PDB file of C-alpha atoms in Angstrom:
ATOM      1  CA  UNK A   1      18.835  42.128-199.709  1.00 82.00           C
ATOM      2  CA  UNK A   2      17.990  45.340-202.090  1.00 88.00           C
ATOM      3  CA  UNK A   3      16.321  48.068-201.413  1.00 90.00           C
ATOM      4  CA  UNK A   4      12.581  47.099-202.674  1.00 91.00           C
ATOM      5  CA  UNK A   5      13.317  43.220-201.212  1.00 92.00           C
ATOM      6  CA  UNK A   6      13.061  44.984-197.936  1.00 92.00           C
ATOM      7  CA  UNK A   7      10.303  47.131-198.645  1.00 92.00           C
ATOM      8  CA  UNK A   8       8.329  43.569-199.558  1.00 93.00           C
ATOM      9  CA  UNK A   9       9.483  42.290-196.745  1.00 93.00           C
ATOM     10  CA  UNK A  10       8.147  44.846-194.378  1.00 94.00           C
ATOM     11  CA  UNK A  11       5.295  45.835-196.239  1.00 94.00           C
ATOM     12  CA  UNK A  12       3.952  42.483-195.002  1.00 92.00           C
ATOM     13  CA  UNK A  13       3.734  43.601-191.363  1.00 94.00           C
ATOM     14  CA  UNK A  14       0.872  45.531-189.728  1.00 93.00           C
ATOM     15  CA  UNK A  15       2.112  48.563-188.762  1.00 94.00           C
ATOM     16  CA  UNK A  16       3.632  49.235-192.111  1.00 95.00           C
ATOM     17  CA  UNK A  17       0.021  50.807-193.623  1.00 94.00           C
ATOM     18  CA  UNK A  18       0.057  52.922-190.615  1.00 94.00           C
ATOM     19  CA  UNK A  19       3.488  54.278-191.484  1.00 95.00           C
ATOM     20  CA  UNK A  20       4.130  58.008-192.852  1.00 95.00           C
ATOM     21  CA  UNK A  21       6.462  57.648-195.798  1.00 95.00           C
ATOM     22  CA  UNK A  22       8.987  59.747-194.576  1.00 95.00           C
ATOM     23  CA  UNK A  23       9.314  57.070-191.264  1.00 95.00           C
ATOM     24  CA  UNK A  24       9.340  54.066-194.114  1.00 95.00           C
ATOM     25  CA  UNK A  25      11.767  55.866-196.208  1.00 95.00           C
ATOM     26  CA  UNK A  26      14.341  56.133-192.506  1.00 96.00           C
ATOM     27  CA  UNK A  27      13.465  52.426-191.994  1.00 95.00           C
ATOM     28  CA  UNK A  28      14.530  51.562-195.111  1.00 95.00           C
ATOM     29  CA  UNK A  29      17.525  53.482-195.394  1.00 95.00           C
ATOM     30  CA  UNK A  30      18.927  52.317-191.307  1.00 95.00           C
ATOM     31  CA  UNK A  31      18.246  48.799-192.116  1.00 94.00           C
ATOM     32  CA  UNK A  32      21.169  46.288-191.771  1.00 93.00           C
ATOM     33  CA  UNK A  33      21.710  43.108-193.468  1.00 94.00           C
ATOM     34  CA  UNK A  34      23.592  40.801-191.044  1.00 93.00           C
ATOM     35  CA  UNK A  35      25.192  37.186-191.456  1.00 94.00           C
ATOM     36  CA  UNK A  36      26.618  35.292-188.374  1.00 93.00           C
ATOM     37  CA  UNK A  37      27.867  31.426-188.532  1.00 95.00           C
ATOM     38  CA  UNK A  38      26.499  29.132-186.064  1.00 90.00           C
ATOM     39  CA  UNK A  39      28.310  29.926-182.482  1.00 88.00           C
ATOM     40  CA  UNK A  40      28.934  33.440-182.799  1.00 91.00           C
ATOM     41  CA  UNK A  41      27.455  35.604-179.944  1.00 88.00           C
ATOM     42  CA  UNK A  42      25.384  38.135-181.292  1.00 88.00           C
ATOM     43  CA  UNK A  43      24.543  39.738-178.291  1.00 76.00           C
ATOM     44  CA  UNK A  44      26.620  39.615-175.046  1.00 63.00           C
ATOM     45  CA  UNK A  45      27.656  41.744-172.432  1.00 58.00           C
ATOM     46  CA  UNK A  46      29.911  43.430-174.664  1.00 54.00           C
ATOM     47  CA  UNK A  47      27.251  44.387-177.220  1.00 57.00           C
ATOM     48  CA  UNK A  48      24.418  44.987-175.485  1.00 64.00           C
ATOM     49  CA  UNK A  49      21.096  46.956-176.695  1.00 71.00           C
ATOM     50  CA  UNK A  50      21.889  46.147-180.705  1.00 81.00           C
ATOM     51  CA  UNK A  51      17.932  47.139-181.982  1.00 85.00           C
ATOM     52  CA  UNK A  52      15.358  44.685-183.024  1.00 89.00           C
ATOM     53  CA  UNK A  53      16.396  41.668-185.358  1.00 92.00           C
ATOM     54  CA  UNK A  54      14.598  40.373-188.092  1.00 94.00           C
ATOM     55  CA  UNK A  55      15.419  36.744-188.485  1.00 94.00           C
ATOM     56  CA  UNK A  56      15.501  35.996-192.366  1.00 94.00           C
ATOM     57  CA  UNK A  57      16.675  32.559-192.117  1.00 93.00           C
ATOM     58  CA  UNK A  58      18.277  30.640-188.810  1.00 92.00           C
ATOM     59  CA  UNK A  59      18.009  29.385-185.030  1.00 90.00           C
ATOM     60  CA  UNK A  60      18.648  32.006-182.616  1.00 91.00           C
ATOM     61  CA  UNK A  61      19.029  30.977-178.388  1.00 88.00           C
ATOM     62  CA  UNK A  62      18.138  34.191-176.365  1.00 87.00           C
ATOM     63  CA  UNK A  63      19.229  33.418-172.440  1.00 84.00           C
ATOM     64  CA  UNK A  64      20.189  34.682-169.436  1.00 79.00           C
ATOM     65  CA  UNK A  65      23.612  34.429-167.919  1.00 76.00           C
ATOM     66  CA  UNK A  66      24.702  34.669-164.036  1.00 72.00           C
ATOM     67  CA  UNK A  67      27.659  35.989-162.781  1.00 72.00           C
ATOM     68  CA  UNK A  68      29.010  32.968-162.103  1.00 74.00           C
ATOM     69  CA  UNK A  69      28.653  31.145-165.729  1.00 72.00           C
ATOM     70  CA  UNK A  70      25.591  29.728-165.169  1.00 75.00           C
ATOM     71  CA  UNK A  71      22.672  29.875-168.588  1.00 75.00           C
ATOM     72  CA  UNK A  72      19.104  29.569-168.595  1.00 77.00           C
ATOM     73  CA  UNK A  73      17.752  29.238-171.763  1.00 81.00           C
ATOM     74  CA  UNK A  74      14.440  31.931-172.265  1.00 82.00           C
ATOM     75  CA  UNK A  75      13.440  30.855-175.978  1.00 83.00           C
ATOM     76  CA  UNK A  76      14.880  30.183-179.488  1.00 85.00           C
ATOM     77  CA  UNK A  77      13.321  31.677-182.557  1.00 90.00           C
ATOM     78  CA  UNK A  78      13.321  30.346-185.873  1.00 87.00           C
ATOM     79  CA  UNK A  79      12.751  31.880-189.505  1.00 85.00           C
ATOM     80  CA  UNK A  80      10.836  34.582-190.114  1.00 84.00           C
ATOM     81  CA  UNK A  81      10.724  35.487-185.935  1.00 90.00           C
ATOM     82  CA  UNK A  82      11.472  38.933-184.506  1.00 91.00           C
ATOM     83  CA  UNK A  83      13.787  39.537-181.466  1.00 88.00           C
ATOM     84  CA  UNK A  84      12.472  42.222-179.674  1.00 82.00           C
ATOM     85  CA  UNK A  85      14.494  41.593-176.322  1.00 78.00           C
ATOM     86  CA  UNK A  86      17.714  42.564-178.504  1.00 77.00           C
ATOM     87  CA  UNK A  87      16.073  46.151-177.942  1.00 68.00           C
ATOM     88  CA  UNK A  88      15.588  45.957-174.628  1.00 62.00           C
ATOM     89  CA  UNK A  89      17.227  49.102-173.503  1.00 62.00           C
ATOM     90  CA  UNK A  90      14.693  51.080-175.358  1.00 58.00           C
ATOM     91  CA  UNK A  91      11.547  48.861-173.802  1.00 58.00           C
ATOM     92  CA  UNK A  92      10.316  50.790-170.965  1.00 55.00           C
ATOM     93  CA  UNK A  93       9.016  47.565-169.309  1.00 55.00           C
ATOM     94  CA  UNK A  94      11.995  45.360-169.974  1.00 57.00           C
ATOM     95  CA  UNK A  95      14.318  45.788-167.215  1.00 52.00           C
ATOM     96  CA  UNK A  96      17.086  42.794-167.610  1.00 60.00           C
ATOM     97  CA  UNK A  97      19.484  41.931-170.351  1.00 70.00           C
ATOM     98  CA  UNK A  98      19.489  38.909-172.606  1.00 78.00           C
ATOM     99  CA  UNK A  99      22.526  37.392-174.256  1.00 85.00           C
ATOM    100  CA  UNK A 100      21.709  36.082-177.649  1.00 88.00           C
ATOM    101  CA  UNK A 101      24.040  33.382-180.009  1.00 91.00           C
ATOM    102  CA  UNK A 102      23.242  31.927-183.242  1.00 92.00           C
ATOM    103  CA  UNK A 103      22.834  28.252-182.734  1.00 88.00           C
ATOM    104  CA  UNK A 104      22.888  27.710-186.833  1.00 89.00           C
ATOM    105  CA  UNK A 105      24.132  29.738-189.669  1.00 93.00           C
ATOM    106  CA  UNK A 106      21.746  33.084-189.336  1.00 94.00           C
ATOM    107  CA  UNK A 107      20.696  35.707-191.962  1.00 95.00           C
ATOM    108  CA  UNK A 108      19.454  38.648-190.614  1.00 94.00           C
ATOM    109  CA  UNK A 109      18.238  42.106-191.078  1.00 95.00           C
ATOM    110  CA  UNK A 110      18.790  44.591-187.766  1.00 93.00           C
ATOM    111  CA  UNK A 111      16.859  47.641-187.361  1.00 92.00           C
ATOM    112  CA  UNK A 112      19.551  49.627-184.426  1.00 91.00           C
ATOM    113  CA  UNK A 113      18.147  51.145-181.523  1.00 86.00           C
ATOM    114  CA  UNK A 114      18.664  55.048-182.172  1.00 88.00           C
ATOM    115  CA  UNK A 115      16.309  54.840-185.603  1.00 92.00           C
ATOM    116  CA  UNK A 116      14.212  51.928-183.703  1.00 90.00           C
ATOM    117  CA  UNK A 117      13.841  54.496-180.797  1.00 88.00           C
ATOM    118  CA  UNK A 118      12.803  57.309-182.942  1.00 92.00           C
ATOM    119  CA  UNK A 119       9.998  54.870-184.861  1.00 93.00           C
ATOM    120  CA  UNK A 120       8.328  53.457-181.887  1.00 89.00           C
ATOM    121  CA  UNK A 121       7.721  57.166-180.196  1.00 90.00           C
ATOM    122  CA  UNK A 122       6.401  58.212-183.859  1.00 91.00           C
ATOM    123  CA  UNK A 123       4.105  55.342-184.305  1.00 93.00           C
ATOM    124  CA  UNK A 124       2.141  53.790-182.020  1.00 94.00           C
ATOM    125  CA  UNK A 125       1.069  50.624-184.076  1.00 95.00           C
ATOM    126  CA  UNK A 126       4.304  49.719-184.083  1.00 93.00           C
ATOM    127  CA  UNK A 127       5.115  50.245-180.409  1.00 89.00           C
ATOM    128  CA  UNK A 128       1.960  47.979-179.840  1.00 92.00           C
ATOM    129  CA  UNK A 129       3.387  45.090-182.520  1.00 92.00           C
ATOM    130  CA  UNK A 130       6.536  44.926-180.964  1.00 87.00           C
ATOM    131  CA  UNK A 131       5.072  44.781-177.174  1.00 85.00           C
ATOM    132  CA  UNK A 132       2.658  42.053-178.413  1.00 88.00           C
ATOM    133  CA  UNK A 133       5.664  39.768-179.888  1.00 87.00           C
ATOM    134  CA  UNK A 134       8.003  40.571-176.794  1.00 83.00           C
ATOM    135  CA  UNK A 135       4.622  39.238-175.113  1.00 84.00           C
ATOM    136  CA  UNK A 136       4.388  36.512-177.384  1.00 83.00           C
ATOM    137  CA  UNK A 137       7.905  34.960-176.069  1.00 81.00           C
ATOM    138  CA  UNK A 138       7.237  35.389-172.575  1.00 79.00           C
ATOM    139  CA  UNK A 139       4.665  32.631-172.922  1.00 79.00           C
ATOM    140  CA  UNK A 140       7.853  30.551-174.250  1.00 76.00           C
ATOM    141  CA  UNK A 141       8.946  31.508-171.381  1.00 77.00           C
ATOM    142  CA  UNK A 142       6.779  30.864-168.721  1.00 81.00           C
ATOM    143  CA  UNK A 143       6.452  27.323-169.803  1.00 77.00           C
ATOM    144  CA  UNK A 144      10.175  27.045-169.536  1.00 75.00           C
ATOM    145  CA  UNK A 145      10.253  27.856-165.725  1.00 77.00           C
ATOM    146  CA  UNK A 146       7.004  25.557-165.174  1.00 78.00           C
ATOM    147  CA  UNK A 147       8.959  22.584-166.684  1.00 78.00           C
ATOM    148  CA  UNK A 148      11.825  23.526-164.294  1.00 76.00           C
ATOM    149  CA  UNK A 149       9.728  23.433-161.299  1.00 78.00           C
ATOM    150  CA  UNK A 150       7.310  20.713-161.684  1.00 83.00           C
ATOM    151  CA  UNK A 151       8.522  17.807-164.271  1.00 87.00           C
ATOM    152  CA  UNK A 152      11.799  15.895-163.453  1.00 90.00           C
ATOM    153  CA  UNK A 153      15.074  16.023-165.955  1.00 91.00           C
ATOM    154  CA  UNK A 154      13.753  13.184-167.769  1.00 92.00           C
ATOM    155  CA  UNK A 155      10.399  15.017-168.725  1.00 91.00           C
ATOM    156  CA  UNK A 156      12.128  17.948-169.385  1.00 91.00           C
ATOM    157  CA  UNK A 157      13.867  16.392-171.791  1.00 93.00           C
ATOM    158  CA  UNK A 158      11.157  14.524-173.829  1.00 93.00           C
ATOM    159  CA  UNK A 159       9.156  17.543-173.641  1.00 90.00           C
ATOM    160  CA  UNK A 160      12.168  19.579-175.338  1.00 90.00           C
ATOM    161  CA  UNK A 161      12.730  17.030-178.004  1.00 93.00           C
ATOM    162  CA  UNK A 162       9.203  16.685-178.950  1.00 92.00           C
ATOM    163  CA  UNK A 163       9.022  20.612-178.865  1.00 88.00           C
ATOM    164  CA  UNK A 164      11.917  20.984-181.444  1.00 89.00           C
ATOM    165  CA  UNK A 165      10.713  18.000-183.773  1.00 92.00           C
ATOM    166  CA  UNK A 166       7.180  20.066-184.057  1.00 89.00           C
ATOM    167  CA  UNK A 167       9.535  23.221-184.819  1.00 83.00           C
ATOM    168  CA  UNK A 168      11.539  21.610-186.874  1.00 85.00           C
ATOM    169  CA  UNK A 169       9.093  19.428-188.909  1.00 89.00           C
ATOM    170  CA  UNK A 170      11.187  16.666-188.378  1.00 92.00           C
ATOM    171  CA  UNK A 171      12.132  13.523-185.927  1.00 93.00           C
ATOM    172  CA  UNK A 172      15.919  13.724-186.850  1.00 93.00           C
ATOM    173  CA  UNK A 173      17.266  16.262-184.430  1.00 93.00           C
ATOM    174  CA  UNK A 174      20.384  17.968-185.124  1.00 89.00           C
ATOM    175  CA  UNK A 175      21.633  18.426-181.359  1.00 88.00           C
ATOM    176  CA  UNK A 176      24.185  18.010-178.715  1.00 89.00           C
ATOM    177  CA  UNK A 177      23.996  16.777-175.413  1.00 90.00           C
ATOM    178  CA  UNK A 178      25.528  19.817-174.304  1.00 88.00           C
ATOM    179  CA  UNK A 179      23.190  22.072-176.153  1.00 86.00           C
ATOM    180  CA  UNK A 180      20.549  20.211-174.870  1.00 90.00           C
ATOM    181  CA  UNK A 181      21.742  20.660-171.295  1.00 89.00           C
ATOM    182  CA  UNK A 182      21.920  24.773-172.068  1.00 83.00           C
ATOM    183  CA  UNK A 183      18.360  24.365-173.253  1.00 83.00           C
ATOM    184  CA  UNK A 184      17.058  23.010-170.199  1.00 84.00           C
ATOM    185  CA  UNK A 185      19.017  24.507-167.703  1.00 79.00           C
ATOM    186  CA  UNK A 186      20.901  21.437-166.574  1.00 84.00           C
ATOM    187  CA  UNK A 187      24.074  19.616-166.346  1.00 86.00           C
ATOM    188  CA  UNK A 188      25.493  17.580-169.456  1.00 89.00           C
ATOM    189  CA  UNK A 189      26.492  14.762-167.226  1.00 93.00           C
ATOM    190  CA  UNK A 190      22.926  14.350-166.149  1.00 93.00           C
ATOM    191  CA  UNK A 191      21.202  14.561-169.167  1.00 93.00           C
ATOM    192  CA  UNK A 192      23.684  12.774-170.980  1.00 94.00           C
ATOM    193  CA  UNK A 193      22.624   9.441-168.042  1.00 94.00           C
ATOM    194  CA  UNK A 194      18.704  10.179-168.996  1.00 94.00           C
ATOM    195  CA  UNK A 195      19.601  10.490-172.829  1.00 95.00           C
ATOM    196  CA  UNK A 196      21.171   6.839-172.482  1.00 94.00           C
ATOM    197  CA  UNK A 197      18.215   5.673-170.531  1.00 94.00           C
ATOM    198  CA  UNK A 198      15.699   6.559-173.537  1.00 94.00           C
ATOM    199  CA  UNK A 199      18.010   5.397-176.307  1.00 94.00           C
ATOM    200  CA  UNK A 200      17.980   2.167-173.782  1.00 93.00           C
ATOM    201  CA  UNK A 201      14.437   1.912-173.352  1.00 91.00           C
ATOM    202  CA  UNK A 202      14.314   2.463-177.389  1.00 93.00           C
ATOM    203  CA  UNK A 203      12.648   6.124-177.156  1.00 94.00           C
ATOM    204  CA  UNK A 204      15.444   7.625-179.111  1.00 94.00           C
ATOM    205  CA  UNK A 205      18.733   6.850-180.985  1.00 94.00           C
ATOM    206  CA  UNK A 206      21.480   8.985-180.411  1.00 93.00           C
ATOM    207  CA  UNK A 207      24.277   9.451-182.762  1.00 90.00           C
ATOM    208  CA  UNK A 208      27.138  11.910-182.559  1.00 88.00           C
ATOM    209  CA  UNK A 209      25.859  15.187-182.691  1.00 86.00           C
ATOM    210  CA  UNK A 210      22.158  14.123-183.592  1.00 91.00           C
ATOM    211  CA  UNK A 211      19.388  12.711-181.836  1.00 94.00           C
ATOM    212  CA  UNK A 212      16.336  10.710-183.333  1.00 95.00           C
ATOM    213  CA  UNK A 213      12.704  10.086-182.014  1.00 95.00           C
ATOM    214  CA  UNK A 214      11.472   6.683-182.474  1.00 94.00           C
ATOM    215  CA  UNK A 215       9.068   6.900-180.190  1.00 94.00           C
ATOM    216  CA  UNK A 216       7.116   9.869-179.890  1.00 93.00           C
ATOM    217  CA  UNK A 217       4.382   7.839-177.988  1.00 92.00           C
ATOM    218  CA  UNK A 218       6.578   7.132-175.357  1.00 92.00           C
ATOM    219  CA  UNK A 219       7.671  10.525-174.774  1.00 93.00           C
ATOM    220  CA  UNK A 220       4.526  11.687-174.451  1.00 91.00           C
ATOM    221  CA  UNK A 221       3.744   9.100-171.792  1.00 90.00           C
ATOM    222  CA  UNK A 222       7.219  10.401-169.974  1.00 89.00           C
ATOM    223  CA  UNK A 223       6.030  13.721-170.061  1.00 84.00           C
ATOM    224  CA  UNK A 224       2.164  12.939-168.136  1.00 80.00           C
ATOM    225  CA  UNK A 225       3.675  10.405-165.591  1.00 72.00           C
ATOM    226  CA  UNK A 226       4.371  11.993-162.436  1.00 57.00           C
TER     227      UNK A 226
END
C-alpha cells in the first residue's frame, strides 16, 4: 500500500480531522505493511507489545495461553477490524498479555508501539477511539465466558457456528474440529462426539476440514433448551 492509499485509508477514521499534520505526516511515515499466511503467530510470548494492527484483509484469533498449554479463545476479528490488545503494553488499563495467530492468509498494516505511544499522549481523540474499540471486544468477550459457564458443549457449539456463518455471510464453514475446540475452550475429542451427534441428528454436515449448517432452526432451538 502507497503512501496516499494509506492516507485514504486513515482519513476515514475519526480522530484523523482532529490530527495536527505534523502527527499525520509521523503516522504515515511509521506505518508498516505486513503479510502473514494462515498459522503464523503474530504475537506470542516472544513478540510481545508489537503496536496496534490494522486488519486490511483476514481472520485474526486473539487468546490467552496458560502456563501449562492450555488456550482460551477472547475474540477473532475480521476485515477492516483494529487490534488494539496487540498494544497492550502501552494501555494503562490493560494489564495481561494476549497471543495473537492468523487463522487465514492476513494483510495488514501495523502502527508500532514507540510512534503509537507518542500519538495517543498527543491526541486525545485518538486515545478515546482506541479505548472505545478495545471496549468494543470485551463485549466479545464477556459473552465468551457466559457461554462457558451457563450453556453445555453442545450449545456452545451451535452458538459458535451460527456466530461465524453471520460473520462470514455464509452456511459453508471453513473449520476444523480442532479449531473449533480452541474457539470454545474445549477438548477436540469432545466436540468432535457432539459434532457427530448434529451431523446425526441432520443439523450439520461435516466434511474434512469444513462444516455446513443445514439447519439453522435447529441450532437455534439447541442453543434456548436448557
Amino acid at each position: 500500500m502507497d503512501r496516499n492509499s494509506c492516507l485514504n485509508y486513515f482519513q476515514a477514521f475519526p480522530f484523523w480531522e482532529h490530527m495536527t499534520e505534523e502527527d499525520r505526516n509521523f503516522l504515515l511515515d511509521n506505518i508498516r505493511e505486513l503479510h502473514y499466511p494462515a498459522g503464523a503467530a503474530i504475537q506470542s510470548e516472544e513478540r510481545q507489545c508489537l503496536g496496534t494492527l490494522f486488519l486490511l484483509k483476514g481472520v485474526l484469533r486473539v487468546y490467552l495461553l496458560s502456563a501449562q498449554g492450555k488456550e482460551a479463545t477472547l475474540y477473532r476479528l475480521r476485515n477492516s477490524d483494529i487490534c488494539t490488545l496487540s498494544a497492550s503494553c502501552m494501555l494503562s488499563a490493560i494489564t495481561f498479555d494476549v497471543q495473537i495467530d492468523a487463522e487465514t492468509d492476513c494483510d495488514l498494516l501495523l502502527l508500532p508501539a514507540v510512534p503509537f505511544s507518542r500519538l495517543m499522549k498527543n491526541n486525545i481523540y485518538l486515545e478515546n477511539f482506541i479505548y472505545k474499540r478495545t471496549t468494543e471486544h470485551f463485549s466479545d468477550v464477556i459473552a465468551g465466558i457466559e457461554r462457558t459457564f451457563f450453556m453445555t458443549l453442545t450449545q456452545r457449539i451451535a452458538a459458535f457456528l451460527l456466530d461465524e456463518a453471520a460473520d462470514t455471510g455464509s452456511d459453508e464453514l471453513a473449520l476444523t474440529q480442532e479449531a473449533i475446540a480452541r474457539s470454545i475452550g474445549s477438548a477436540r475429542e469432545a466436540v468432535s462426539r457432539s459434532l457427530k451427534k448434529m451431523n446425526k441428528d441432520g443439523s450439520i454436515q461435516i466434511s474434512r476440514g469444513s462444516i455446513r449448517i443445514l439447519d439453522k432452526r435447529r441450532l437455534y432451538e439447541m442453543m434456548n433448551t436448557f
